[in-house]
Short mmCIF file of C-alpha atoms in Angstrom, two decimals:
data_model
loop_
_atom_site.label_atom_id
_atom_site.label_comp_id
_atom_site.label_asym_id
_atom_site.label_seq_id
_atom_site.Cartn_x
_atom_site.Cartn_y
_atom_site.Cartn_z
CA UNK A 1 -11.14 -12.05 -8.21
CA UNK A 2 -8.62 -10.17 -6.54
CA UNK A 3 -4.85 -10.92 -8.36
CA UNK A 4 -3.24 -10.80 -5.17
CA UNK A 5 -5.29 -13.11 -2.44
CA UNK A 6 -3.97 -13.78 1.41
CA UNK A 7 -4.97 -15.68 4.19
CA UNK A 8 -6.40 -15.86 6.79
CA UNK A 9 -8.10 -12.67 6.58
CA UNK A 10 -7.70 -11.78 10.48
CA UNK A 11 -5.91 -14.10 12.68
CA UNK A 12 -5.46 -13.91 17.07
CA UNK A 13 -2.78 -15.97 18.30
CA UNK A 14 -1.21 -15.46 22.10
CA UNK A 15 1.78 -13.56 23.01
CA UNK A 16 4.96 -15.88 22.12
CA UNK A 17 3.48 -18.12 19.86
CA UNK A 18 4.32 -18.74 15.92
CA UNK A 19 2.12 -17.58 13.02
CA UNK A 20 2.24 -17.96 8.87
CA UNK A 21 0.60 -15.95 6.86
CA UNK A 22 -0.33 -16.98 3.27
CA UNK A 23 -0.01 -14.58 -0.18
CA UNK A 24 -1.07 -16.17 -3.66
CA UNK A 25 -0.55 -13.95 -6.41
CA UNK A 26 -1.85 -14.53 -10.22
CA UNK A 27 -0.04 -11.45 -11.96
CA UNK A 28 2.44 -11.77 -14.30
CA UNK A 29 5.46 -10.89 -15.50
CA UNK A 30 6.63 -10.91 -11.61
CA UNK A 31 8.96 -8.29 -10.30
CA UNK A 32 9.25 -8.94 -6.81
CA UNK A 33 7.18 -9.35 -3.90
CA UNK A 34 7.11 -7.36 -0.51
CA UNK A 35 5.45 -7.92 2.50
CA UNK A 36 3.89 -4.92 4.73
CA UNK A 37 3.51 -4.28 7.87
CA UNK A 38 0.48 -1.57 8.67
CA UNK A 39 -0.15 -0.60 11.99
CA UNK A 40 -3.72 0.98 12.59
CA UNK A 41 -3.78 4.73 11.28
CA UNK A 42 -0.55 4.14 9.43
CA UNK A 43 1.02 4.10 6.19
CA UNK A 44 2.38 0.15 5.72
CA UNK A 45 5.88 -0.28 5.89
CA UNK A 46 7.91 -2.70 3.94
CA UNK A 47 9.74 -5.98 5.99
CA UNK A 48 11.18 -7.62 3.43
CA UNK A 49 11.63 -7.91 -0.80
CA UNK A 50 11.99 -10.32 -2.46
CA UNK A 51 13.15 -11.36 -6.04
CA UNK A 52 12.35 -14.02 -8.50
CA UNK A 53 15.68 -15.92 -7.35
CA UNK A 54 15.34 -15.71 -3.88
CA UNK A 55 13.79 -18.70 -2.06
CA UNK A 56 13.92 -17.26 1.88
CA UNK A 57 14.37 -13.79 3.30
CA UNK A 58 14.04 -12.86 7.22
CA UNK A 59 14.07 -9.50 8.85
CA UNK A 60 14.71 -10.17 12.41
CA UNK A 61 11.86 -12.41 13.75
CA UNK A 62 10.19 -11.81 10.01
CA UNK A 63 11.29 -14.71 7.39
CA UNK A 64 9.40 -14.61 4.03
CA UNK A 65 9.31 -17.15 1.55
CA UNK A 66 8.77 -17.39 -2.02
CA UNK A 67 8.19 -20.18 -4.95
CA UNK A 68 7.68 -18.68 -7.45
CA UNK A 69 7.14 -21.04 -9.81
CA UNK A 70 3.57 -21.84 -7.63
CA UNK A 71 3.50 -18.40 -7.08
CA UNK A 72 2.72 -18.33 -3.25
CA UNK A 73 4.53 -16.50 -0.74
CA UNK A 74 4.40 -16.78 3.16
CA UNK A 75 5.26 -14.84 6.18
CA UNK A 76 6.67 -16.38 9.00
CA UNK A 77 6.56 -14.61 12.56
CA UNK A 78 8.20 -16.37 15.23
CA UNK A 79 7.36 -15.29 19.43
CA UNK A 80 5.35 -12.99 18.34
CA UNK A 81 4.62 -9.75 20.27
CA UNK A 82 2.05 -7.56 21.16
CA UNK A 83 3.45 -4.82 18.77
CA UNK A 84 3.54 -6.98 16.19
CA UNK A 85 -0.59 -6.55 16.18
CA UNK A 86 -1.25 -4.90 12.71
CA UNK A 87 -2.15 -5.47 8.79
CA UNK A 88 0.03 -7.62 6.81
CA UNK A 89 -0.19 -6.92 3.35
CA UNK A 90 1.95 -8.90 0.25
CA UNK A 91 2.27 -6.40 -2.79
CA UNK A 92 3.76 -7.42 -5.90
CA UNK A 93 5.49 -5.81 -8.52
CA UNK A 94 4.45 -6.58 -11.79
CA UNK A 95 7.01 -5.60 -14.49
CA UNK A 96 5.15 -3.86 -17.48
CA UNK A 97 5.38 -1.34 -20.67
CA UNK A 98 5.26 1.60 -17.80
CA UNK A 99 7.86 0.27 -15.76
CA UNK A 100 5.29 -1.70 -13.90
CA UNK A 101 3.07 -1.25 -11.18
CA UNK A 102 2.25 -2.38 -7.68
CA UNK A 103 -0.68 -5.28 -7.13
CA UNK A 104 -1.49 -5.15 -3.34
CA UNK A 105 -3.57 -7.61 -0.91
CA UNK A 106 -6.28 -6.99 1.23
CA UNK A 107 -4.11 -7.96 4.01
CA UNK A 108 -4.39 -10.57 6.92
CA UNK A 109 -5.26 -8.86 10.13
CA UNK A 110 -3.16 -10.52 12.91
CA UNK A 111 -4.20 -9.47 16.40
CA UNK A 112 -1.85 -11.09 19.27
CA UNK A 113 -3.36 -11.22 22.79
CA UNK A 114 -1.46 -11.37 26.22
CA UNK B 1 15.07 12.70 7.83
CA UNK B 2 11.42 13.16 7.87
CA UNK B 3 9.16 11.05 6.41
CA UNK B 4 6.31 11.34 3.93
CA UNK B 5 3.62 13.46 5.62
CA UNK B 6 0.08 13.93 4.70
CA UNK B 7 -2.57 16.87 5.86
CA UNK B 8 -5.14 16.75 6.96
CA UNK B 9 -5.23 13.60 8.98
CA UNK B 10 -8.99 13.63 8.66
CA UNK B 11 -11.60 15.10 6.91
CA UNK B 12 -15.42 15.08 7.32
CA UNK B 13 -17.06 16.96 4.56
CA UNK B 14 -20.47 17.01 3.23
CA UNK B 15 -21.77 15.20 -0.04
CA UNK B 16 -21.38 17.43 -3.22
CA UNK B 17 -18.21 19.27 -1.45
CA UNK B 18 -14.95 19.81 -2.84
CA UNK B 19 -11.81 18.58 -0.94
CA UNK B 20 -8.10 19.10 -1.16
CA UNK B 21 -5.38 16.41 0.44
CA UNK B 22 -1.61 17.50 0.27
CA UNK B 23 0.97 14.78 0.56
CA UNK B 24 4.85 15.99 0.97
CA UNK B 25 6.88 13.41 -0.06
CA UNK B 26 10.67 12.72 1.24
CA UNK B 27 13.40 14.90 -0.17
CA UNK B 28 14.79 14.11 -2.98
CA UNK B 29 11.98 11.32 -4.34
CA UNK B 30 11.37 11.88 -7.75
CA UNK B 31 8.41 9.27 -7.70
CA UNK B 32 5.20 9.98 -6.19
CA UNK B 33 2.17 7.32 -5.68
CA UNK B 34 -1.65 8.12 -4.19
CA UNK B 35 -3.61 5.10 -3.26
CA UNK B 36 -7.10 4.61 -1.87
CA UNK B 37 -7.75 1.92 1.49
CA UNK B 38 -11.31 1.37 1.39
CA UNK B 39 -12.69 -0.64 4.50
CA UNK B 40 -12.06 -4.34 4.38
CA UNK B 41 -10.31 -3.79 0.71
CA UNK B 42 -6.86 -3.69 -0.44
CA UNK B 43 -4.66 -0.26 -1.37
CA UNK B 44 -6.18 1.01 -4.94
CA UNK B 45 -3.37 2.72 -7.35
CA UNK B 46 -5.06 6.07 -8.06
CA UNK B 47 -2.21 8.13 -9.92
CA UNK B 48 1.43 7.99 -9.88
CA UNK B 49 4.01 11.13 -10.35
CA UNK B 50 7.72 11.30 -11.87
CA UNK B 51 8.23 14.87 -11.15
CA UNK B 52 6.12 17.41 -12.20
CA UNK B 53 4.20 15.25 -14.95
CA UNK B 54 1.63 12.19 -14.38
CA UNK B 55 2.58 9.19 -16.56
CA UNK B 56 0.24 7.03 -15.17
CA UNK B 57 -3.48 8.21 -13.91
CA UNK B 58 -4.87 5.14 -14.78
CA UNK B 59 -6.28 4.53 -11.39
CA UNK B 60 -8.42 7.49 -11.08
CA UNK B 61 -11.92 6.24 -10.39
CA UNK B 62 -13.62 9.41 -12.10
CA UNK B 63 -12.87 12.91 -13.60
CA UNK B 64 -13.79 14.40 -10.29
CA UNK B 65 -10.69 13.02 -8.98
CA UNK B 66 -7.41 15.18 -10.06
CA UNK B 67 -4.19 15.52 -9.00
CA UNK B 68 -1.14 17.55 -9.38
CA UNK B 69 2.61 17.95 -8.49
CA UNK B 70 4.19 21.15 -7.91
CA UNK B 71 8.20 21.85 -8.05
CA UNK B 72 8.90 17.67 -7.82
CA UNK B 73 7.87 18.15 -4.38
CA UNK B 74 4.34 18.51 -2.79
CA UNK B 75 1.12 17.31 -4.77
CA UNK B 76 -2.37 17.70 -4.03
CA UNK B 77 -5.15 15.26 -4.64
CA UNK B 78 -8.80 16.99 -5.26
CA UNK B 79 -12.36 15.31 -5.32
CA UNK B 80 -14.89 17.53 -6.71
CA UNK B 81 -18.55 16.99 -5.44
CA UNK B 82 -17.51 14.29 -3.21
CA UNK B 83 -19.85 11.23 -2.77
CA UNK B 84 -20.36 8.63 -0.20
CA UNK B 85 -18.53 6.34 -1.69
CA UNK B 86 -15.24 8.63 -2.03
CA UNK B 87 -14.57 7.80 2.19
CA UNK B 88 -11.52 5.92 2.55
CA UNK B 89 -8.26 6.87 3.81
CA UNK B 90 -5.85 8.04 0.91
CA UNK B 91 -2.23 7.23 1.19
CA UNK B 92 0.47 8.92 -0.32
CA UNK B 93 3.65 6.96 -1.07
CA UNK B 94 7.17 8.39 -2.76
CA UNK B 95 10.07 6.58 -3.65
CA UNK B 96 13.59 7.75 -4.95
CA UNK B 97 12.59 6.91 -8.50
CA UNK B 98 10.05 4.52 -10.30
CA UNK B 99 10.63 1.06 -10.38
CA UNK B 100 10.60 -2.03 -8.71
CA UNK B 101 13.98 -2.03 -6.93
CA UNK B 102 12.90 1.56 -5.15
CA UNK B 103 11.20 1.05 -1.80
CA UNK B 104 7.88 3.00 -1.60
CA UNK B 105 7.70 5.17 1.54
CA UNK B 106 4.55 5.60 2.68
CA UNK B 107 2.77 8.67 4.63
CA UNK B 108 -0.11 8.44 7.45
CA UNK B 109 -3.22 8.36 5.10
CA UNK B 110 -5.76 11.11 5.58
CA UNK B 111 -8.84 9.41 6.73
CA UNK B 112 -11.58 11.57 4.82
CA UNK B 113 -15.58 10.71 5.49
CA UNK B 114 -18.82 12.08 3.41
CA UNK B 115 -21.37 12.38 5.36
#
């Protein structure tokens, strides 16, 4: 079972419209948490961090949540746009005797239509 | 200001084949990071650098897989006698230093297929 699960796995939703995407993590000592954006034949790149204290984060129409104390994060995308058609992956950090490593999702694939 | 860029952007090579993928990370990052994207699964840590020297190759699926850094800067990831299941894309990510307050830049991926 993969440590870092998110849902949906792919998700279409219409030009304009909301979308939240779900990120349950199981590894531990936590770090932080980003969230991803990859656009096809790119490298992902981050929208928002966030630590152990931090409850709500947004990034322009982004806005991440975390509890960690359920350990479940969610990304929030409000009027969405065609651009914003790409992976979103939640990677957390894991704090450890190597100064820690990176757990990543599979990602949710979120395709918006016109 | 460039970014992290990767070469080749995709390679098709035949089974048993050896293969080379640079990565050349942003000035200045000491830390260096190669992952695997298979299809449908999530970015696999392969090796990670802090200059020169490889603290961490934990991730590397087999010895055929090797990877070095030359003058903090450009590294190289090589598959010796590649097999089918090697095709994925390989990303190559480098931050300013290791740790979890240091955003990971990412490159392109190279996109490499055994055929």
């Amino acid at each position: 079972k993969n440590q870092v699960e998110q849902s949906p796995q792919s998700l279409i939703i219409l030009e304009g419209k909301n979308c939240t995407l779900q990120c349950n993590y199981t590894v531990s000592p936590f770090s932080n948490l980003r969230w991803y954006k990859q656009d096809t034949g790119r490298g992902p790149v981050s929208l928002t961090i966030m630590t152990f204290s931090e409850n709500t984060k947004s990034n322009g129409r982004y806005t991440a949540t975390l509890d960690a104390d359920t350990k479940q994060s969610s990304l929030h995308i409000t009027a969405s746009q065609l651009s914003d058609s790409a992976s979103y992956i939640c990677v957390v950090w894991v704090r450890g005797s190597t100064l820690g490593r990176l757990y990543f999702g599979r990602g949710t694939q979120l395709t918006v239509w016109p | 200001g460039a970014g992290v860029s990767q070469s080749p952007s995709n390679k098709v090579t035949e089974k048993g084949k050896d293969v080379e993928l640079r990565c050349d990370p942003i000035s200045g990052h000491t830390a260096l990071y190669w992952y695997r994207q298979s299809l449908g699964q999530g970015l696999e840590f392969l090796i990670y650098f802090q200059g020169n020297s490889a603290p961490d190759k934990s991730g590397l699926p087999s010895d055929r897989f090797s990877a070095e850094r030359t003058g903090g800067s450009v590294s190289t990831l090589t598959i010796q006698r590649t097999q089918q299941e090697d095709s994925a894309v390989y990303l190559c990510a480098s931050s300013l230093d290791r740790g979890p307050s240091y955003e990971q830049y990412f490159g392109p991926g190279t996109r490499l297929t055994v055929t």
